[in-house]
Coordinates of C-alpha atoms and ligand atoms in Angstrom, one line a residue:
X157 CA 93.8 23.2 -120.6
X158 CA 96.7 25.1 -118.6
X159 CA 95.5 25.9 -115.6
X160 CA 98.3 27.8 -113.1
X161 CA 97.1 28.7 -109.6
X162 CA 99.4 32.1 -108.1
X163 CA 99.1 32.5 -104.2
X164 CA 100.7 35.9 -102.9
X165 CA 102.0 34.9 -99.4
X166 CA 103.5 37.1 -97.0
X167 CA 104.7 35.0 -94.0
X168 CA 102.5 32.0 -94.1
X169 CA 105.0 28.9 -92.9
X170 CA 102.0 27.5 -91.1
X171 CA 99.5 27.1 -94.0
X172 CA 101.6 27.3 -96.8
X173 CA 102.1 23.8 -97.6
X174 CA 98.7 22.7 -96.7
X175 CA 97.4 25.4 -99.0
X176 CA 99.6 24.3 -102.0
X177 CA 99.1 20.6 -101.0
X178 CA 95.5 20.4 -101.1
X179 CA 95.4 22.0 -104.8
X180 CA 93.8 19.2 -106.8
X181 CA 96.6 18.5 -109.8
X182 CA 94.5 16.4 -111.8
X183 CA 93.4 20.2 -113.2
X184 CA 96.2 22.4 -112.0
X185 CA 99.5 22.1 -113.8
X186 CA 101.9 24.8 -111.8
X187 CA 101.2 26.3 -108.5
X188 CA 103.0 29.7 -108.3
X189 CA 103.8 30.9 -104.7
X190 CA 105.0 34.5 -104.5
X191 CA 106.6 35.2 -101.8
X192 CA 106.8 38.9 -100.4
X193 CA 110.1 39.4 -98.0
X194 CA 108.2 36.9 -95.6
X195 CA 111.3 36.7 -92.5
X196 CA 109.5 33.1 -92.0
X197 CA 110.4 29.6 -93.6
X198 CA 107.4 30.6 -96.6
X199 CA 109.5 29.8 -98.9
X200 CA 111.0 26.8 -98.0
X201 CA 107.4 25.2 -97.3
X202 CA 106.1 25.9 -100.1
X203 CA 108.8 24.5 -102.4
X204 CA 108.6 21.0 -100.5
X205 CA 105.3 21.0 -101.3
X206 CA 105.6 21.6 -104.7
X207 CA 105.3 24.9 -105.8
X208 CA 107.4 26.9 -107.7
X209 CA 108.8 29.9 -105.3
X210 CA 109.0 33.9 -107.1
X211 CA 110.2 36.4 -104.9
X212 CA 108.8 40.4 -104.9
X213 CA 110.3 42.7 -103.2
X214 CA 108.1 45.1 -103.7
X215 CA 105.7 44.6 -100.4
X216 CA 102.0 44.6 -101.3
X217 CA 99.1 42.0 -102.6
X218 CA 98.9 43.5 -105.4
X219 CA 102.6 43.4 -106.5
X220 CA 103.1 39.7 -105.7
X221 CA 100.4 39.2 -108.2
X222 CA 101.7 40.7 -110.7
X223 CA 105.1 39.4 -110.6
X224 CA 103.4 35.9 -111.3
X225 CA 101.2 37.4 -113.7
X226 CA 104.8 38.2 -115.8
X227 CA 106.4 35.3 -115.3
X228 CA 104.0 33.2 -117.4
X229 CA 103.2 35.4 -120.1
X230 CA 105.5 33.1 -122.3
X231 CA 104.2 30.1 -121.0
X232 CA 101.2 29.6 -122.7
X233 CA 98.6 29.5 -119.3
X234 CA 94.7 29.0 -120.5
X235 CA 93.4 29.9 -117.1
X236 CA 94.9 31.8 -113.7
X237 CA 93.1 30.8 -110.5
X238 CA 94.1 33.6 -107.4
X239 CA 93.9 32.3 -103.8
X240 CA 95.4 33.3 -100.6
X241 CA 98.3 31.3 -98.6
X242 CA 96.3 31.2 -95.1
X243 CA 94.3 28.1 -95.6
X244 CA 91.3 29.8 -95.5
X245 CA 89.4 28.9 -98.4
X246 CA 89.3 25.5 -99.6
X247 CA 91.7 24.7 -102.8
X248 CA 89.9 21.9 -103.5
X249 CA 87.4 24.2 -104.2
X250 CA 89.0 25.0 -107.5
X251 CA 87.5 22.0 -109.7
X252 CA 84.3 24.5 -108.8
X253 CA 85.8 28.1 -109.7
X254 CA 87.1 26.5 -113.5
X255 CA 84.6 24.6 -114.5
X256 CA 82.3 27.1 -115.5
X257 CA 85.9 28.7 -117.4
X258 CA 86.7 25.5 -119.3
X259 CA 82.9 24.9 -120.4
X260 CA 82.8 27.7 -122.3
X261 CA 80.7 29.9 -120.7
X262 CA 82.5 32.3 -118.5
X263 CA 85.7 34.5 -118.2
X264 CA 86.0 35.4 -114.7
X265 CA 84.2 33.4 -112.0
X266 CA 84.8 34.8 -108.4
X267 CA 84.3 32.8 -105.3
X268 CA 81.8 34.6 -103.0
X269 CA 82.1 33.7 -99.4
X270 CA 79.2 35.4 -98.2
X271 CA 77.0 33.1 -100.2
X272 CA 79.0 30.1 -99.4
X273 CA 79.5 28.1 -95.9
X274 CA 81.7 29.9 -93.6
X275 CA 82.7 28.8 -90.4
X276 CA 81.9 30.8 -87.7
X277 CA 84.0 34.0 -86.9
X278 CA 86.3 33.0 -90.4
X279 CA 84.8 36.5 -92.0
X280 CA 85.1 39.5 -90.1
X281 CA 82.8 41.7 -89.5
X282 CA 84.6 44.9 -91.4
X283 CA 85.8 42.1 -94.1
X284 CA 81.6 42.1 -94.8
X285 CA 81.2 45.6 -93.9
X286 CA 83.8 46.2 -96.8
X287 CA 82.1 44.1 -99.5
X288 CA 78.7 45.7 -98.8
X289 CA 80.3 49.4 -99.6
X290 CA 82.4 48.1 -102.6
X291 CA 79.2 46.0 -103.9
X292 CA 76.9 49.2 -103.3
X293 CA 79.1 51.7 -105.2
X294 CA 80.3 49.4 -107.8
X295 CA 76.2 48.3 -108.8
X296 CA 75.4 52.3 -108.4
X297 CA 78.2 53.1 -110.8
X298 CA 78.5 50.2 -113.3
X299 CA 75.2 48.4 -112.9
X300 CA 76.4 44.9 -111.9
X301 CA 75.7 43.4 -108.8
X302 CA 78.7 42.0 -106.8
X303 CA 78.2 40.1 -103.3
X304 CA 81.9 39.7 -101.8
X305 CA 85.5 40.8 -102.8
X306 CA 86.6 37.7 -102.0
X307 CA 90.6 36.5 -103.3
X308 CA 89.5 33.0 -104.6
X309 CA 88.8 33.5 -108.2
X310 CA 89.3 31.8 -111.5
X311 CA 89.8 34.2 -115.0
X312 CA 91.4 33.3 -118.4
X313 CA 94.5 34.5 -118.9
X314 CA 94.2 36.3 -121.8
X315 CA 91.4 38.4 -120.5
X316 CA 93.4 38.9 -117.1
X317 CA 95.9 40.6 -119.8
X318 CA 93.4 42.4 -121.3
X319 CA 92.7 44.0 -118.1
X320 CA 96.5 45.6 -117.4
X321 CA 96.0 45.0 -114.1
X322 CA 97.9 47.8 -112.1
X323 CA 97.0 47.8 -108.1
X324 CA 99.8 47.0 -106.1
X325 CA 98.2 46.7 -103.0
X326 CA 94.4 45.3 -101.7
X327 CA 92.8 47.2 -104.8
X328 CA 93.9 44.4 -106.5
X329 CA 90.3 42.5 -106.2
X330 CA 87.9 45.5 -106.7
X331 CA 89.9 46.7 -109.6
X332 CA 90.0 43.1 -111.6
X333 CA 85.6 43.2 -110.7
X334 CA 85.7 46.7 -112.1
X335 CA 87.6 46.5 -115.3
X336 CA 86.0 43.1 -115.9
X337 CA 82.7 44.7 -116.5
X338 CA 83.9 47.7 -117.9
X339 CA 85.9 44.9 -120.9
X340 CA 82.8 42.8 -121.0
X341 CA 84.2 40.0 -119.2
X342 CA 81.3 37.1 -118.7
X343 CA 81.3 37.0 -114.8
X344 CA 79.8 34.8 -112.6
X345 CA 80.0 34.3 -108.9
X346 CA 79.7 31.1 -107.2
X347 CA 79.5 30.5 -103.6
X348 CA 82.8 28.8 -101.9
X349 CA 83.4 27.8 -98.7
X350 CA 85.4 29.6 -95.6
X351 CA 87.2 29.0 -92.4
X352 CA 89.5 30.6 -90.0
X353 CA 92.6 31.5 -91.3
X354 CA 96.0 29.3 -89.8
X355 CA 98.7 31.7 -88.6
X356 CA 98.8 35.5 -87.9
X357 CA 96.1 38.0 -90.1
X358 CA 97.6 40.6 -92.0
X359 CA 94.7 42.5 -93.6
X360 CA 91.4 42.6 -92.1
X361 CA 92.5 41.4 -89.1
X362 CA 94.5 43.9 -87.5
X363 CA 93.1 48.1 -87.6
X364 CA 96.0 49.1 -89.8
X365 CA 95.5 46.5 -92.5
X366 CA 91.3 47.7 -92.1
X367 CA 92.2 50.8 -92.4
X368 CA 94.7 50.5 -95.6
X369 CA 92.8 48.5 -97.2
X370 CA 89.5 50.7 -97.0
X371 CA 91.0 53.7 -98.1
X372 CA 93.0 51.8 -101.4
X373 CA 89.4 49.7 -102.5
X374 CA 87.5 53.4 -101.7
X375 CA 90.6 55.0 -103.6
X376 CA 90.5 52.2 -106.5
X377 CA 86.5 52.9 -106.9
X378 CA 86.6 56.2 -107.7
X379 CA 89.7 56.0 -109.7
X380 CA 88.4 53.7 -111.7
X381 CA 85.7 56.2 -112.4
X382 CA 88.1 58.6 -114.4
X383 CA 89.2 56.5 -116.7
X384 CA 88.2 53.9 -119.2
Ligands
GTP247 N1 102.6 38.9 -101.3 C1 102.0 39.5 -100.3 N2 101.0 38.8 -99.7 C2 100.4 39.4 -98.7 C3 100.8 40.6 -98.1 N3 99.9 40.8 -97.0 C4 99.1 39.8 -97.0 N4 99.4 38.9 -97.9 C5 98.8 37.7 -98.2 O1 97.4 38.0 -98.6 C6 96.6 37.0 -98.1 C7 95.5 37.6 -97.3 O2 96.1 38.1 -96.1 P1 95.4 37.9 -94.7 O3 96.3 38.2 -93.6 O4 94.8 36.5 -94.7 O5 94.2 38.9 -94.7 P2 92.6 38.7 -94.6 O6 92.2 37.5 -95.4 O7 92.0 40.0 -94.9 O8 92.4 38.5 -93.1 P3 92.2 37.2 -92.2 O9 90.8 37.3 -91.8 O10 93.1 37.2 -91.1 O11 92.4 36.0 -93.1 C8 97.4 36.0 -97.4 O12 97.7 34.9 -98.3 C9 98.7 36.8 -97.0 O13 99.8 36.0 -97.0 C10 101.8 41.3 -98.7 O14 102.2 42.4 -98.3 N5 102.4 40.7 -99.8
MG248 MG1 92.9 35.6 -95.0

């Protein structure tokens, strides 16, 4: 089975290549690192460690995604897995998110950190806060019950296809949960593990990245609502 791990990464020299390091390769054929104008040494690290590098320049989550998402559309993938490049969750991890994916019995299987182990202070307060709205409105709406928004997820390719996946920006998680039950996608959520990120937070983190982020999920939510 192709499995190809994509990690958008926006100045992460410190945990890059730890992150793309500890990616078990006895399942995980190409490790995709897209990096988004980082001014840092992103780049570099993660090609010693092995991955292959993709540049956006188009600045946003969502975007670096999607340019990975294109470049393996000819290349024959079985299964994506999504994580971040901060070292918080735990690639190894992975053998956990795809195994319910290569038995059969699943589509999409999203790593929930808020029934996993975290390590003290590794989930912040509004990064909870956030799942709790999303998971409200998103079981009020579409009847499915969704614990975390979490980035570390496993989903076959050609189902992530299916989905036209169009966020270019931190709707990119709520809107793959959303369409995936909207398409019929068989989900599951599994609980993974989380610690402190390594370097400098970019997203929940800091008030600006809070506050962009709420309004884009909030924004996704009820756009999603509109149409089919
Ligand atoms: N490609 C790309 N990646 C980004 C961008 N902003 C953040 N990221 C990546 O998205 C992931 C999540 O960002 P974090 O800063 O860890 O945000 P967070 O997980 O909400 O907050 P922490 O609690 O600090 O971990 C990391 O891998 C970042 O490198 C961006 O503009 N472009
Ligand atoms: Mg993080």
């Amino acid at each position: 089975m192709n499995i190809v791990v994509i990690i958008p990464a926006y100045n992460e020299e410190l945990s890059i290549g730890k992150v793309v390091s500890s990616i078990p390769r006895k399942v995980v054929n190409e490790i995709i690192v897209v990096n988004n104008n980082s001014n840092d040494n992103t780049a570099e690290k993660a090609r010693a460690a092995g991955a292959t590098v993709l540049n956006e320049a188009f600045q946003g989550y969502g975007a670096a995604c999607l340019t990975g998402i294109e470049y393996l559309k000819n290349k024959n993938v079985d299964t994506i897995v999504f994580i971040d490049g901060d070292y918080s969750d735990y690639p190894e991890e992975i053998n956990l998110l795809v195994e319910p994916i290569i038995d059969g019995k699943y589509d999409f299987v999203i790593g929930s950190r808020i029934l996993g182990k975290r390590e003290k202070g590794s989930l912040p307060l509004q990064s909870r806060i956030g799942s709790l709205v999303a998971g409200f409105l998103i079981n009020f709406f579409w009847k499915k019950k969704y614990t975390d928004l979490g980035p570390f997820r496993a989903i076959k390719f050609d189902k992530l296809i299916q989905l036209n996946m169009k966020d270019k920006w931190y709707g990119w998680t709520v809107e793959m949960q959303i369409k995936a039950i909207k398409r019929r996608l068989r989900i599951k959520e599994i609980p993974v593990s989380y610690r402190k990120r390594i370097g400098k937070s970019k997203v929940t983190g800091t008030l600006k990245g809070t506050i962009m982020a709420s309004i884009i999920i909030l924004k996704t939510i009820f756009s999603e609502l509109f149409c089919d």
